Amino acid sequence: MNNKNFSDYDISLRGQLFVNLPVTVIIIITAFGLSMFFDVNFKIALLVGMVLGWIYWSFSVKRWIQWATKNDVDIDRLVKIGKRGLLVWSKNTVETVTKHNKTPFI
C-alpha cells in the first residue's frame, strides 16, 4: 500500500500531462500533417486526428484511473477532478475501469 497522499492538483496535473496533452498533440500533428504533406482536406484530416486522439484517450484515461485508484484516491473525488480537468465526463467512465476492468470508449 502506498502512503503517499496526492493533492487534487497532483492528480489533475498527471491527468493533463498523460492524457489531455498527448491527445491535443495527436490531433494537431495529424490534422496538419495529413493536410500539408498528403494534400488531404483539412476537415477530413482534423476528423482523423480526433478519432486517433479519442482512441489514445480511451487507453490513457484507463491508465490514469488505475494509477489513481492504486494510490487510494476515492472514486467520487477522482470523478470530480476528472470532470473539472475535462478528463472524464461521468462517474460511469471511472466505474467502467474500476468495477468492470474495461477500457472506456465514451
Short mmCIF file of N, CA, C and O in Angstrom, two decimals:
data_model
loop_
_atom_site.label_atom_id
_atom_site.label_comp_id
_atom_site.label_asym_id
_atom_site.label_seq_id
_atom_site.Cartn_x
_atom_site.Cartn_y
_atom_site.Cartn_z
N MET A 1 0.84 -1.19 0.00
CA MET A 1 0.00 0.00 0.00
C MET A 1 0.88 1.24 0.00
O MET A 1 1.88 1.30 0.68
N ASN A 2 0.46 2.23 -0.74
CA ASN A 2 1.21 3.46 -0.86
C ASN A 2 0.64 4.50 0.10
O ASN A 2 -0.55 4.77 0.09
N ASN A 3 1.47 5.07 0.95
CA ASN A 3 1.01 6.05 1.93
C ASN A 3 1.09 7.47 1.41
O ASN A 3 0.85 8.40 2.15
N LYS A 4 1.43 7.65 0.16
CA LYS A 4 1.59 8.99 -0.39
C LYS A 4 0.21 9.59 -0.66
O LYS A 4 -0.61 8.99 -1.35
N ASN A 5 -0.03 10.77 -0.10
CA ASN A 5 -1.29 11.46 -0.34
C ASN A 5 -1.09 12.50 -1.43
O ASN A 5 -0.24 13.37 -1.31
N PHE A 6 -1.88 12.39 -2.48
CA PHE A 6 -1.78 13.32 -3.59
C PHE A 6 -2.85 14.39 -3.46
O PHE A 6 -3.99 14.10 -3.13
N SER A 7 -2.47 15.62 -3.77
CA SER A 7 -3.44 16.71 -3.78
C SER A 7 -4.27 16.63 -5.06
O SER A 7 -3.89 15.94 -6.01
N ASP A 8 -5.37 17.35 -5.08
CA ASP A 8 -6.19 17.41 -6.29
C ASP A 8 -5.36 17.92 -7.46
O ASP A 8 -5.49 17.45 -8.58
N TYR A 9 -4.50 18.89 -7.18
CA TYR A 9 -3.63 19.45 -8.21
C TYR A 9 -2.71 18.38 -8.79
O TYR A 9 -2.56 18.29 -10.02
N ASP A 10 -2.10 17.56 -7.93
CA ASP A 10 -1.20 16.50 -8.40
C ASP A 10 -1.93 15.49 -9.29
O ASP A 10 -1.41 15.09 -10.34
N ILE A 11 -3.11 15.12 -8.87
CA ILE A 11 -3.89 14.14 -9.62
C ILE A 11 -4.31 14.73 -10.98
O ILE A 11 -4.19 14.08 -12.02
N SER A 12 -4.78 15.96 -10.95
CA SER A 12 -5.21 16.63 -12.18
C SER A 12 -4.03 16.86 -13.13
O SER A 12 -4.15 16.63 -14.34
N LEU A 13 -2.91 17.29 -12.59
CA LEU A 13 -1.73 17.55 -13.41
C LEU A 13 -1.27 16.28 -14.11
O LEU A 13 -0.96 16.30 -15.31
N ARG A 14 -1.25 15.19 -13.39
CA ARG A 14 -0.85 13.92 -14.01
C ARG A 14 -1.81 13.55 -15.14
O ARG A 14 -1.39 13.11 -16.21
N GLY A 15 -3.10 13.78 -14.92
CA GLY A 15 -4.08 13.50 -15.97
C GLY A 15 -3.89 14.40 -17.18
O GLY A 15 -3.98 13.94 -18.32
N GLN A 16 -3.61 15.66 -16.94
CA GLN A 16 -3.41 16.60 -18.04
C GLN A 16 -2.17 16.23 -18.86
O GLN A 16 -2.19 16.27 -20.08
N LEU A 17 -1.09 15.88 -18.16
CA LEU A 17 0.17 15.57 -18.85
C LEU A 17 0.16 14.24 -19.58
O LEU A 17 0.80 14.09 -20.62
N PHE A 18 -0.55 13.26 -19.04
CA PHE A 18 -0.52 11.93 -19.63
C PHE A 18 -1.75 11.59 -20.46
O PHE A 18 -1.75 10.58 -21.16
N VAL A 19 -2.79 12.43 -20.38
CA VAL A 19 -3.99 12.16 -21.17
C VAL A 19 -4.27 13.32 -22.14
O VAL A 19 -4.17 13.15 -23.35
N ASN A 20 -4.61 14.48 -21.62
CA ASN A 20 -5.07 15.58 -22.49
C ASN A 20 -3.97 16.18 -23.36
O ASN A 20 -4.23 16.52 -24.51
N LEU A 21 -2.79 16.35 -22.83
CA LEU A 21 -1.71 16.92 -23.64
C LEU A 21 -1.39 16.05 -24.86
O LEU A 21 -1.37 16.55 -25.99
N PRO A 22 -1.17 14.74 -24.67
CA PRO A 22 -0.91 13.91 -25.84
C PRO A 22 -2.08 13.86 -26.83
O PRO A 22 -1.87 13.83 -28.04
N VAL A 23 -3.32 13.87 -26.32
CA VAL A 23 -4.48 13.87 -27.21
C VAL A 23 -4.46 15.11 -28.09
O VAL A 23 -4.66 15.04 -29.31
N THR A 24 -4.20 16.26 -27.48
CA THR A 24 -4.14 17.52 -28.23
C THR A 24 -3.03 17.48 -29.28
O THR A 24 -3.22 17.89 -30.42
N VAL A 25 -1.87 16.99 -28.90
CA VAL A 25 -0.74 16.89 -29.83
C VAL A 25 -1.08 15.95 -30.99
O VAL A 25 -0.78 16.25 -32.15
N ILE A 26 -1.70 14.82 -30.68
CA ILE A 26 -2.09 13.87 -31.73
C ILE A 26 -3.03 14.52 -32.73
O ILE A 26 -2.86 14.39 -33.95
N ILE A 27 -4.03 15.24 -32.23
CA ILE A 27 -4.99 15.89 -33.11
C ILE A 27 -4.31 16.92 -34.00
O ILE A 27 -4.51 16.95 -35.22
N ILE A 28 -3.49 17.77 -33.40
CA ILE A 28 -2.84 18.85 -34.16
C ILE A 28 -1.87 18.30 -35.19
O ILE A 28 -1.89 18.70 -36.36
N ILE A 29 -1.00 17.39 -34.77
CA ILE A 29 0.00 16.84 -35.70
C ILE A 29 -0.66 16.08 -36.84
O ILE A 29 -0.27 16.21 -38.00
N THR A 30 -1.68 15.29 -36.52
CA THR A 30 -2.37 14.53 -37.56
C THR A 30 -3.06 15.47 -38.55
O THR A 30 -2.94 15.29 -39.77
N ALA A 31 -3.78 16.46 -38.02
CA ALA A 31 -4.52 17.38 -38.89
C ALA A 31 -3.58 18.15 -39.81
O ALA A 31 -3.80 18.20 -41.03
N PHE A 32 -2.54 18.72 -39.25
CA PHE A 32 -1.62 19.49 -40.09
C PHE A 32 -0.76 18.59 -40.97
O PHE A 32 -0.50 18.92 -42.13
N GLY A 33 -0.34 17.47 -40.44
CA GLY A 33 0.49 16.56 -41.23
C GLY A 33 -0.23 16.01 -42.44
O GLY A 33 0.30 16.02 -43.55
N LEU A 34 -1.46 15.53 -42.23
CA LEU A 34 -2.22 14.99 -43.37
C LEU A 34 -2.58 16.07 -44.38
O LEU A 34 -2.52 15.83 -45.59
N SER A 35 -2.95 17.25 -43.88
CA SER A 35 -3.37 18.30 -44.82
C SER A 35 -2.20 18.91 -45.57
O SER A 35 -2.33 19.27 -46.74
N MET A 36 -1.04 19.00 -44.95
CA MET A 36 0.10 19.63 -45.62
C MET A 36 0.91 18.66 -46.47
O MET A 36 1.32 18.99 -47.56
N PHE A 37 1.15 17.45 -45.95
CA PHE A 37 2.05 16.53 -46.65
C PHE A 37 1.33 15.56 -47.58
O PHE A 37 1.93 15.02 -48.49
N PHE A 38 0.05 15.32 -47.31
CA PHE A 38 -0.68 14.35 -48.13
C PHE A 38 -1.86 14.99 -48.86
O PHE A 38 -2.68 14.29 -49.43
N ASP A 39 -1.96 16.31 -48.80
CA ASP A 39 -2.98 17.06 -49.53
C ASP A 39 -4.40 16.56 -49.23
O ASP A 39 -5.23 16.44 -50.13
N VAL A 40 -4.65 16.24 -47.96
CA VAL A 40 -5.97 15.83 -47.51
C VAL A 40 -6.72 17.08 -47.07
O VAL A 40 -6.14 17.98 -46.48
N ASN A 41 -8.01 17.13 -47.35
CA ASN A 41 -8.85 18.24 -46.91
C ASN A 41 -8.67 18.41 -45.39
O ASN A 41 -8.71 17.44 -44.64
N PHE A 42 -8.51 19.65 -44.94
CA PHE A 42 -8.20 19.90 -43.52
C PHE A 42 -9.30 19.37 -42.59
O PHE A 42 -9.01 18.85 -41.53
N LYS A 43 -10.55 19.49 -43.01
CA LYS A 43 -11.65 18.99 -42.17
C LYS A 43 -11.57 17.47 -42.00
O LYS A 43 -11.80 16.94 -40.92
N ILE A 44 -11.24 16.79 -43.07
CA ILE A 44 -11.08 15.33 -43.02
C ILE A 44 -9.87 14.98 -42.14
O ILE A 44 -9.93 14.07 -41.31
N ALA A 45 -8.79 15.70 -42.33
CA ALA A 45 -7.58 15.46 -41.54
C ALA A 45 -7.84 15.71 -40.06
O ALA A 45 -7.37 14.96 -39.20
N LEU A 46 -8.62 16.75 -39.75
CA LEU A 46 -8.97 17.04 -38.37
C LEU A 46 -9.83 15.93 -37.78
O LEU A 46 -9.62 15.51 -36.64
N LEU A 47 -10.75 15.43 -38.56
CA LEU A 47 -11.60 14.32 -38.12
C LEU A 47 -10.76 13.07 -37.83
O LEU A 47 -10.95 12.40 -36.82
N VAL A 48 -9.81 12.78 -38.70
CA VAL A 48 -8.91 11.63 -38.49
C VAL A 48 -8.11 11.84 -37.20
O VAL A 48 -7.96 10.92 -36.39
N GLY A 49 -7.61 13.05 -37.00
CA GLY A 49 -6.86 13.37 -35.78
C GLY A 49 -7.71 13.20 -34.54
O GLY A 49 -7.24 12.69 -33.52
N MET A 50 -8.97 13.59 -34.62
CA MET A 50 -9.86 13.45 -33.48
C MET A 50 -10.13 11.97 -33.16
O MET A 50 -10.17 11.58 -32.00
N VAL A 51 -10.30 11.18 -34.19
CA VAL A 51 -10.52 9.74 -33.99
C VAL A 51 -9.29 9.11 -33.34
O VAL A 51 -9.40 8.35 -32.37
N LEU A 52 -8.11 9.44 -33.86
CA LEU A 52 -6.87 8.90 -33.27
C LEU A 52 -6.68 9.39 -31.83
O LEU A 52 -6.27 8.62 -30.96
N GLY A 53 -7.01 10.66 -31.59
CA GLY A 53 -6.92 11.20 -30.25
C GLY A 53 -7.88 10.52 -29.29
O GLY A 53 -7.54 10.23 -28.14
N TRP A 54 -9.07 10.23 -29.76
CA TRP A 54 -10.07 9.55 -28.93
C TRP A 54 -9.61 8.13 -28.59
O TRP A 54 -9.78 7.67 -27.46
N ILE A 55 -9.04 7.44 -29.55
CA ILE A 55 -8.52 6.09 -29.29
C ILE A 55 -7.42 6.16 -28.24
O ILE A 55 -7.41 5.37 -27.29
N TYR A 56 -6.50 7.12 -28.38
CA TYR A 56 -5.45 7.27 -27.38
C TYR A 56 -6.06 7.61 -26.02
O TYR A 56 -5.64 7.07 -25.00
N TRP A 57 -7.05 8.51 -25.99
CA TRP A 57 -7.71 8.90 -24.74
C TRP A 57 -8.26 7.68 -24.01
O TRP A 57 -8.09 7.54 -22.81
N SER A 58 -8.93 6.79 -24.75
CA SER A 58 -9.59 5.66 -24.10
C SER A 58 -8.59 4.76 -23.36
O SER A 58 -8.89 4.25 -22.29
N PHE A 59 -7.39 4.61 -23.91
CA PHE A 59 -6.39 3.79 -23.24
C PHE A 59 -5.65 4.56 -22.15
O PHE A 59 -5.36 4.02 -21.08
N SER A 60 -5.34 5.81 -22.40
CA SER A 60 -4.58 6.58 -21.42
C SER A 60 -5.41 6.98 -20.22
O SER A 60 -4.90 7.02 -19.09
N VAL A 61 -6.69 7.26 -20.41
CA VAL A 61 -7.52 7.61 -19.26
C VAL A 61 -7.70 6.39 -18.36
O VAL A 61 -7.80 6.52 -17.14
N LYS A 62 -7.73 5.21 -18.95
CA LYS A 62 -7.81 3.98 -18.14
C LYS A 62 -6.57 3.86 -17.26
O LYS A 62 -6.68 3.55 -16.07
N ARG A 63 -5.40 4.11 -17.85
CA ARG A 63 -4.17 4.03 -17.05
C ARG A 63 -4.16 5.08 -15.95
O ARG A 63 -3.69 4.83 -14.84
N TRP A 64 -4.68 6.30 -16.23
CA TRP A 64 -4.73 7.36 -15.22
C TRP A 64 -5.67 6.98 -14.09
O TRP A 64 -5.34 7.15 -12.91
N ILE A 65 -6.82 6.42 -14.42
CA ILE A 65 -7.78 5.99 -13.39
C ILE A 65 -7.18 4.87 -12.56
O ILE A 65 -7.29 4.86 -11.32
N GLN A 66 -6.53 3.90 -13.20
CA GLN A 66 -5.90 2.80 -12.46
C GLN A 66 -4.80 3.31 -11.55
O GLN A 66 -4.67 2.86 -10.41
N TRP A 67 -4.00 4.26 -12.01
CA TRP A 67 -2.96 4.84 -11.18
C TRP A 67 -3.57 5.50 -9.95
O TRP A 67 -3.09 5.32 -8.84
N ALA A 68 -4.62 6.28 -10.17
CA ALA A 68 -5.26 6.99 -9.06
C ALA A 68 -5.86 6.03 -8.04
O ALA A 68 -5.69 6.22 -6.83
N THR A 69 -6.54 5.01 -8.50
CA THR A 69 -7.16 4.08 -7.56
C THR A 69 -6.10 3.24 -6.82
O THR A 69 -6.30 2.91 -5.66
N LYS A 70 -5.00 2.93 -7.48
CA LYS A 70 -3.91 2.22 -6.79
C LYS A 70 -3.28 3.09 -5.71
O LYS A 70 -2.70 2.58 -4.75
N ASN A 71 -3.40 4.40 -5.86
CA ASN A 71 -2.88 5.33 -4.87
C ASN A 71 -3.97 5.83 -3.92
O ASN A 71 -3.88 6.92 -3.36
N ASP A 72 -5.00 5.01 -3.78
CA ASP A 72 -6.08 5.24 -2.80
C ASP A 72 -6.84 6.54 -2.99
O ASP A 72 -7.26 7.17 -2.02
N VAL A 73 -7.02 6.97 -4.22
CA VAL A 73 -7.86 8.13 -4.49
C VAL A 73 -9.30 7.65 -4.56
O VAL A 73 -9.61 6.71 -5.30
N ASP A 74 -10.17 8.29 -3.79
CA ASP A 74 -11.58 7.93 -3.75
C ASP A 74 -12.22 8.16 -5.13
O ASP A 74 -11.90 9.15 -5.82
N ILE A 75 -13.11 7.27 -5.52
CA ILE A 75 -13.72 7.34 -6.85
C ILE A 75 -14.49 8.65 -7.04
O ILE A 75 -14.39 9.28 -8.10
N ASP A 76 -15.26 9.07 -6.05
CA ASP A 76 -16.02 10.32 -6.19
C ASP A 76 -15.09 11.52 -6.35
O ASP A 76 -15.37 12.43 -7.12
N ARG A 77 -14.00 11.50 -5.61
CA ARG A 77 -13.00 12.58 -5.74
C ARG A 77 -12.37 12.56 -7.13
O ARG A 77 -12.18 13.60 -7.75
N LEU A 78 -12.07 11.36 -7.61
CA LEU A 78 -11.47 11.22 -8.94
C LEU A 78 -12.42 11.72 -10.03
O LEU A 78 -11.99 12.40 -10.97
N VAL A 79 -13.70 11.41 -9.90
CA VAL A 79 -14.69 11.89 -10.87
C VAL A 79 -14.75 13.41 -10.85
O VAL A 79 -14.76 14.05 -11.91
N LYS A 80 -14.76 14.00 -9.66
CA LYS A 80 -14.81 15.46 -9.54
C LYS A 80 -13.60 16.11 -10.19
O LYS A 80 -13.71 17.06 -10.96
N ILE A 81 -12.41 15.56 -9.91
CA ILE A 81 -11.18 16.09 -10.51
C ILE A 81 -11.17 15.87 -12.02
O ILE A 81 -10.80 16.75 -12.79
N GLY A 82 -11.60 14.69 -12.44
CA GLY A 82 -11.63 14.36 -13.87
C GLY A 82 -12.57 15.23 -14.66
O GLY A 82 -12.25 15.66 -15.76
N LYS A 83 -13.75 15.51 -14.10
CA LYS A 83 -14.70 16.39 -14.79
C LYS A 83 -14.15 17.80 -14.89
O LYS A 83 -14.25 18.44 -15.93
N ARG A 84 -13.60 18.28 -13.80
CA ARG A 84 -13.05 19.64 -13.78
C ARG A 84 -11.92 19.78 -14.80
O ARG A 84 -11.76 20.82 -15.44
N GLY A 85 -11.12 18.73 -14.97
CA GLY A 85 -9.98 18.77 -15.89
C GLY A 85 -10.30 18.27 -17.29
O GLY A 85 -9.40 18.08 -18.10
N LEU A 86 -11.59 18.03 -17.56
CA LEU A 86 -12.03 17.52 -18.87
C LEU A 86 -11.35 16.20 -19.24
O LEU A 86 -11.00 15.95 -20.39
N LEU A 87 -11.15 15.36 -18.23
CA LEU A 87 -10.56 14.04 -18.45
C LEU A 87 -11.63 12.96 -18.57
O LEU A 87 -11.45 12.00 -19.31
N VAL A 88 -12.69 13.09 -17.80
CA VAL A 88 -13.83 12.16 -17.85
C VAL A 88 -15.11 12.97 -17.89
O VAL A 88 -15.14 14.13 -17.48
N TRP A 89 -16.18 12.33 -18.37
CA TRP A 89 -17.46 13.03 -18.46
C TRP A 89 -18.40 12.66 -17.33
O TRP A 89 -19.26 13.43 -16.97
N SER A 90 -18.28 11.44 -16.83
CA SER A 90 -19.21 10.99 -15.81
C SER A 90 -18.56 9.93 -14.92
O SER A 90 -17.47 9.42 -15.21
N LYS A 91 -19.27 9.60 -13.86
CA LYS A 91 -18.81 8.55 -12.96
C LYS A 91 -18.77 7.20 -13.68
O LYS A 91 -17.97 6.33 -13.34
N ASN A 92 -19.61 7.05 -14.68
CA ASN A 92 -19.65 5.81 -15.45
C ASN A 92 -18.30 5.49 -16.09
O ASN A 92 -17.90 4.34 -16.17
N THR A 93 -17.60 6.52 -16.56
CA THR A 93 -16.28 6.31 -17.16
C THR A 93 -15.32 5.69 -16.15
O THR A 93 -14.60 4.74 -16.47
N VAL A 94 -15.32 6.22 -14.93
CA VAL A 94 -14.43 5.71 -13.89
C VAL A 94 -14.86 4.31 -13.47
O VAL A 94 -14.03 3.42 -13.29
N GLU A 95 -16.16 4.08 -13.34
CA GLU A 95 -16.66 2.76 -12.93
C GLU A 95 -16.41 1.70 -14.00
O GLU A 95 -16.22 0.54 -13.67
N THR A 96 -16.39 2.09 -15.26
CA THR A 96 -16.07 1.14 -16.33
C THR A 96 -14.69 0.55 -16.10
O THR A 96 -14.47 -0.64 -16.32
N VAL A 97 -13.77 1.38 -15.64
CA VAL A 97 -12.40 0.92 -15.38
C VAL A 97 -12.31 0.20 -14.04
O VAL A 97 -11.76 -0.89 -13.95
N THR A 98 -12.85 0.81 -12.98
CA THR A 98 -12.64 0.26 -11.64
C THR A 98 -13.48 -0.99 -11.35
O THR A 98 -12.98 -1.92 -10.74
N LYS A 99 -14.72 -1.01 -11.81
CA LYS A 99 -15.59 -2.15 -11.49
C LYS A 99 -15.60 -3.23 -12.55
O LYS A 99 -15.76 -4.40 -12.25
N HIS A 100 -15.45 -2.83 -13.81
CA HIS A 100 -15.55 -3.79 -14.91
C HIS A 100 -14.22 -4.08 -15.59
O HIS A 100 -14.16 -4.91 -16.48
N ASN A 101 -13.17 -3.35 -15.22
CA ASN A 101 -11.84 -3.50 -15.79
C ASN A 101 -11.86 -3.46 -17.31
O ASN A 101 -11.22 -4.26 -17.99
N LYS A 102 -12.61 -2.50 -17.85
CA LYS A 102 -12.70 -2.34 -19.30
C LYS A 102 -12.13 -0.98 -19.68
O LYS A 102 -12.04 -0.07 -18.87
N THR A 103 -11.79 -0.85 -20.94
CA THR A 103 -11.34 0.42 -21.48
C THR A 103 -12.55 1.25 -21.88
O THR A 103 -13.39 0.78 -22.65
N PRO A 104 -12.68 2.46 -21.32
CA PRO A 104 -13.84 3.28 -21.69
C PRO A 104 -13.72 3.76 -23.13
O PRO A 104 -12.63 3.98 -23.62
N PHE A 105 -14.87 3.91 -23.78
CA PHE A 105 -14.82 4.42 -25.14
C PHE A 105 -15.52 5.76 -25.26
O PHE A 105 -15.15 6.59 -26.05
N ILE A 106 -16.54 5.95 -24.44
CA ILE A 106 -17.25 7.24 -24.47
C ILE A 106 -17.36 7.76 -23.06
O ILE A 106 -17.47 7.08 -22.12
#
